[in-house]
């Protein structure tokens, strides 16, 4: 049975439909990259070509904040247009693969498919922020978002395995944009009026309306840099897990070990959203990132398989909660009218970091002494991220110290600033 907080959340009339739409709209994200690698290799007999085409998709996804900025300004109609453009580009990739076309047009249309992949997760977090006033229910909703993505990462590879065994990889590639459009339409029909609602008409200054958009806020810029470091850590851990499995158990066990990350993420993500949180977000964020760094050091130091599995479960759980807290922070500090774009920057830069982390850890594994070297590189990235979070805490404490005291007789008005102190209640 779901905890009371989740029952309260799903008792709201639109939540179940939006959650179902969000799952459908993101399911393809769990298998697109792997399907592209396998299909392009089948058609070209070249892993180099497969890697380039898949990288083009990732680069397109990395530019998604530009689409999110339009969604913040003009609302749901832009989200529908983005989903339609994604479907057209995806079906073009399908047709090119079916006809055995050259790699160059594949690269272009795959990049377009990534660019126009609807930012469903950021959109849903924006909707929760607009529709849920209770901070505890907001925490539950954002935590459930994290759990949904963990489920997507579990189901996606399983669908690829079934499609590969049955010769249905092309059909799975065609199914992806269909699911994405269906999920997007469900979200827009039920809650699309909350996208940009009340903010699209504001002035450019309220939107942070210069070319920086959401990045006009200094703390958003810092969180984006921290997200890159977090992605570097995750990408490094994934490659190092594969290297560990290959050396100790055989390559077939890499997927099993990776699944333990999702197991920890689902469990801890649900637990985090089910209970009240008493520490301030910035302090919590810093401590979680330090814990991730320490767990990654443990992965580098251990060779015993049961210990490795336990640490991976803990790492996955800690990582999932860290992403929830990061999204809560973005929700608090983003400028008015830039919330969807801010969420998308964080998600996109995390993915960019993952791409860089896989590269760095791969080099470390190959030339630096195996999986332990890869885990070491990932731990360094985690500690860099913790340093960025520590700077967030320092900024908040400095703001508290610099705030003028209220004038006598001013009615005791107080401003609640996230100073990182344990004694403060969550905002």
mmCIF file of C-alpha atoms in Angstrom, residues 247-395:
data_model
loop_
_atom_site.group_PDB
_atom_site.id
_atom_site.type_symbol
_atom_site.label_atom_id
_atom_site.label_comp_id
_atom_site.label_asym_id
_atom_site.label_seq_id
_atom_site.Cartn_x
_atom_site.Cartn_y
_atom_site.Cartn_z
ATOM 1 C CA UNK A 247 36.835 -8.595 -15.288
ATOM 2 C CA UNK A 248 35.117 -10.454 -12.442
ATOM 3 C CA UNK A 249 31.881 -11.994 -13.716
ATOM 4 C CA UNK A 250 31.674 -11.699 -17.493
ATOM 5 C CA UNK A 251 30.162 -8.967 -19.682
ATOM 6 C CA UNK A 252 26.639 -10.417 -19.431
ATOM 7 C CA UNK A 253 26.487 -9.371 -15.765
ATOM 8 C CA UNK A 254 27.055 -5.680 -16.466
ATOM 9 C CA UNK A 255 23.324 -5.143 -16.981
ATOM 10 C CA UNK A 256 22.530 -6.972 -13.739
ATOM 11 C CA UNK A 257 24.889 -4.739 -11.763
ATOM 12 C CA UNK A 258 23.511 -1.625 -13.453
ATOM 13 C CA UNK A 259 20.005 -2.725 -12.494
ATOM 14 C CA UNK A 260 20.991 -2.525 -8.830
ATOM 15 C CA UNK A 261 21.354 1.241 -9.273
ATOM 16 C CA UNK A 262 17.716 1.467 -10.340
ATOM 17 C CA UNK A 263 16.654 -0.832 -7.489
ATOM 18 C CA UNK A 264 18.208 1.535 -4.982
ATOM 19 C CA UNK A 265 16.827 4.560 -6.810
ATOM 20 C CA UNK A 266 13.235 3.312 -6.831
ATOM 21 C CA UNK A 267 13.312 2.324 -3.156
ATOM 22 C CA UNK A 268 14.937 5.477 -1.799
ATOM 23 C CA UNK A 269 13.068 7.801 -4.172
ATOM 24 C CA UNK A 270 9.724 6.535 -2.895
ATOM 25 C CA UNK A 271 10.896 6.630 0.733
ATOM 26 C CA UNK A 272 12.164 10.200 0.423
ATOM 27 C CA UNK A 273 8.879 11.481 -0.963
ATOM 28 C CA UNK A 274 6.839 9.656 1.675
ATOM 29 C CA UNK A 275 8.151 11.489 4.727
ATOM 30 C CA UNK A 276 8.727 15.042 5.896
ATOM 31 C CA UNK A 277 12.190 16.486 5.427
ATOM 32 C CA UNK A 278 13.656 18.612 8.206
ATOM 33 C CA UNK A 279 16.957 19.916 6.852
ATOM 34 C CA UNK A 280 17.236 22.759 4.418
ATOM 35 C CA UNK A 281 17.712 21.922 0.763
ATOM 36 C CA UNK A 282 21.187 23.344 0.220
ATOM 37 C CA UNK A 283 22.675 21.552 3.213
ATOM 38 C CA UNK A 284 20.923 18.324 2.230
ATOM 39 C CA UNK A 285 22.235 18.651 -1.314
ATOM 40 C CA UNK A 286 25.817 19.135 -0.132
ATOM 41 C CA UNK A 287 25.663 16.174 2.259
ATOM 42 C CA UNK A 288 24.159 13.880 -0.369
ATOM 43 C CA UNK A 289 26.895 14.752 -2.865
ATOM 44 C CA UNK A 290 29.576 14.113 -0.257
ATOM 45 C CA UNK A 291 27.961 10.746 0.447
ATOM 46 C CA UNK A 292 27.939 9.918 -3.265
ATOM 47 C CA UNK A 293 31.658 10.704 -3.393
ATOM 48 C CA UNK A 294 32.366 8.462 -0.409
ATOM 49 C CA UNK A 295 30.310 5.604 -1.855
ATOM 50 C CA UNK A 296 32.193 5.907 -5.138
ATOM 51 C CA UNK A 297 35.487 5.723 -3.242
ATOM 52 C CA UNK A 298 34.194 2.515 -1.631
ATOM 53 C CA UNK A 299 33.441 1.126 -5.092
ATOM 54 C CA UNK A 300 37.025 1.871 -6.104
ATOM 55 C CA UNK A 301 38.389 0.207 -2.968
ATOM 56 C CA UNK A 302 36.421 -3.053 -2.942
ATOM 57 C CA UNK A 303 36.737 -6.146 -5.099
ATOM 58 C CA UNK A 304 34.318 -8.346 -3.182
ATOM 59 C CA UNK A 305 31.154 -8.784 -5.252
ATOM 60 C CA UNK A 306 28.550 -8.763 -2.411
ATOM 61 C CA UNK A 307 30.032 -5.534 -1.044
ATOM 62 C CA UNK A 308 30.025 -4.003 -4.506
ATOM 63 C CA UNK A 309 26.331 -4.864 -4.966
ATOM 64 C CA UNK A 310 25.374 -3.338 -1.607
ATOM 65 C CA UNK A 311 27.323 -0.161 -2.311
ATOM 66 C CA UNK A 312 25.756 0.112 -5.780
ATOM 67 C CA UNK A 313 22.262 -0.128 -4.254
ATOM 68 C CA UNK A 314 23.182 2.614 -1.773
ATOM 69 C CA UNK A 315 24.716 4.712 -4.564
ATOM 70 C CA UNK A 316 21.582 4.391 -6.712
ATOM 71 C CA UNK A 317 19.337 5.380 -3.814
ATOM 72 C CA UNK A 318 21.495 8.337 -2.837
ATOM 73 C CA UNK A 319 21.734 9.468 -6.459
ATOM 74 C CA UNK A 320 17.953 9.384 -6.935
ATOM 75 C CA UNK A 321 17.348 11.482 -3.812
ATOM 76 C CA UNK A 322 20.071 13.919 -4.905
ATOM 77 C CA UNK A 323 18.247 14.531 -8.186
ATOM 78 C CA UNK A 324 14.985 15.137 -6.305
ATOM 79 C CA UNK A 325 16.673 17.724 -4.071
ATOM 80 C CA UNK A 326 18.332 19.345 -7.099
ATOM 81 C CA UNK A 327 14.922 19.743 -8.735
ATOM 82 C CA UNK A 328 13.487 21.198 -5.535
ATOM 83 C CA UNK A 329 16.312 23.736 -5.508
ATOM 84 C CA UNK A 330 15.731 24.673 -9.141
ATOM 85 C CA UNK A 331 12.048 25.141 -8.365
ATOM 86 C CA UNK A 332 12.919 27.568 -5.558
ATOM 87 C CA UNK A 333 15.534 29.721 -7.276
ATOM 88 C CA UNK A 334 14.471 29.898 -10.939
ATOM 89 C CA UNK A 335 13.302 33.323 -12.112
ATOM 90 C CA UNK A 336 9.559 33.731 -12.757
ATOM 91 C CA UNK A 337 8.598 32.512 -16.213
ATOM 92 C CA UNK A 338 11.770 30.404 -16.675
ATOM 93 C CA UNK A 339 10.927 27.322 -14.596
ATOM 94 C CA UNK A 340 10.583 24.789 -17.439
ATOM 95 C CA UNK A 341 13.753 26.049 -19.089
ATOM 96 C CA UNK A 342 15.638 25.882 -15.772
ATOM 97 C CA UNK A 343 14.583 22.267 -15.210
ATOM 98 C CA UNK A 344 15.613 21.428 -18.767
ATOM 99 C CA UNK A 345 19.038 23.009 -18.368
ATOM 100 C CA UNK A 346 19.650 20.812 -15.363
ATOM 101 C CA UNK A 347 18.470 17.651 -17.112
ATOM 102 C CA UNK A 348 20.319 18.412 -20.350
ATOM 103 C CA UNK A 349 23.610 19.266 -18.686
ATOM 104 C CA UNK A 350 23.370 16.145 -16.541
ATOM 105 C CA UNK A 351 23.173 14.117 -19.756
ATOM 106 C CA UNK A 352 26.113 16.025 -21.213
ATOM 107 C CA UNK A 353 28.056 15.218 -18.074
ATOM 108 C CA UNK A 354 27.198 11.534 -18.441
ATOM 109 C CA UNK A 355 28.612 11.581 -21.971
ATOM 110 C CA UNK A 356 31.820 13.167 -20.724
ATOM 111 C CA UNK A 357 32.015 10.823 -17.739
ATOM 112 C CA UNK A 358 31.816 7.714 -19.897
ATOM 113 C CA UNK A 359 34.676 9.044 -22.029
ATOM 114 C CA UNK A 360 36.917 9.999 -19.107
ATOM 115 C CA UNK A 361 36.266 6.797 -17.183
ATOM 116 C CA UNK A 362 36.812 4.734 -20.304
ATOM 117 C CA UNK A 363 40.272 6.263 -20.717
ATOM 118 C CA UNK A 364 40.982 5.780 -17.000
ATOM 119 C CA UNK A 365 39.916 2.128 -17.139
ATOM 120 C CA UNK A 366 41.942 1.470 -20.275
ATOM 121 C CA UNK A 367 45.136 3.216 -19.211
ATOM 122 C CA UNK A 368 44.917 3.703 -15.463
ATOM 123 C CA UNK A 369 44.406 0.296 -13.920
ATOM 124 C CA UNK A 370 40.909 -1.085 -14.521
ATOM 125 C CA UNK A 371 37.561 -0.406 -12.878
ATOM 126 C CA UNK A 372 39.128 1.091 -9.737
ATOM 127 C CA UNK A 373 40.646 3.923 -11.767
ATOM 128 C CA UNK A 374 37.283 4.642 -13.390
ATOM 129 C CA UNK A 375 35.533 4.734 -10.010
ATOM 130 C CA UNK A 376 38.281 7.048 -8.743
ATOM 131 C CA UNK A 377 37.663 9.501 -11.579
ATOM 132 C CA UNK A 378 33.918 9.366 -10.825
ATOM 133 C CA UNK A 379 34.560 10.048 -7.124
ATOM 134 C CA UNK A 380 36.582 13.145 -8.006
ATOM 135 C CA UNK A 381 33.644 14.479 -10.039
ATOM 136 C CA UNK A 382 31.287 13.849 -7.093
ATOM 137 C CA UNK A 383 33.520 15.795 -4.707
ATOM 138 C CA UNK A 384 33.702 18.667 -7.218
ATOM 139 C CA UNK A 385 29.895 18.695 -7.259
ATOM 140 C CA UNK A 386 29.854 18.730 -3.441
ATOM 141 C CA UNK A 387 32.172 21.737 -3.544
ATOM 142 C CA UNK A 388 29.681 23.576 -5.735
ATOM 143 C CA UNK A 389 26.864 22.709 -3.310
ATOM 144 C CA UNK A 390 28.977 23.957 -0.407
ATOM 145 C CA UNK A 391 29.293 27.288 -2.207
ATOM 146 C CA UNK A 392 25.482 27.437 -2.429
ATOM 147 C CA UNK A 393 25.286 27.007 1.356
ATOM 148 C CA UNK A 394 27.916 29.713 1.841
ATOM 149 C CA UNK A 395 26.004 32.163 -0.401
#
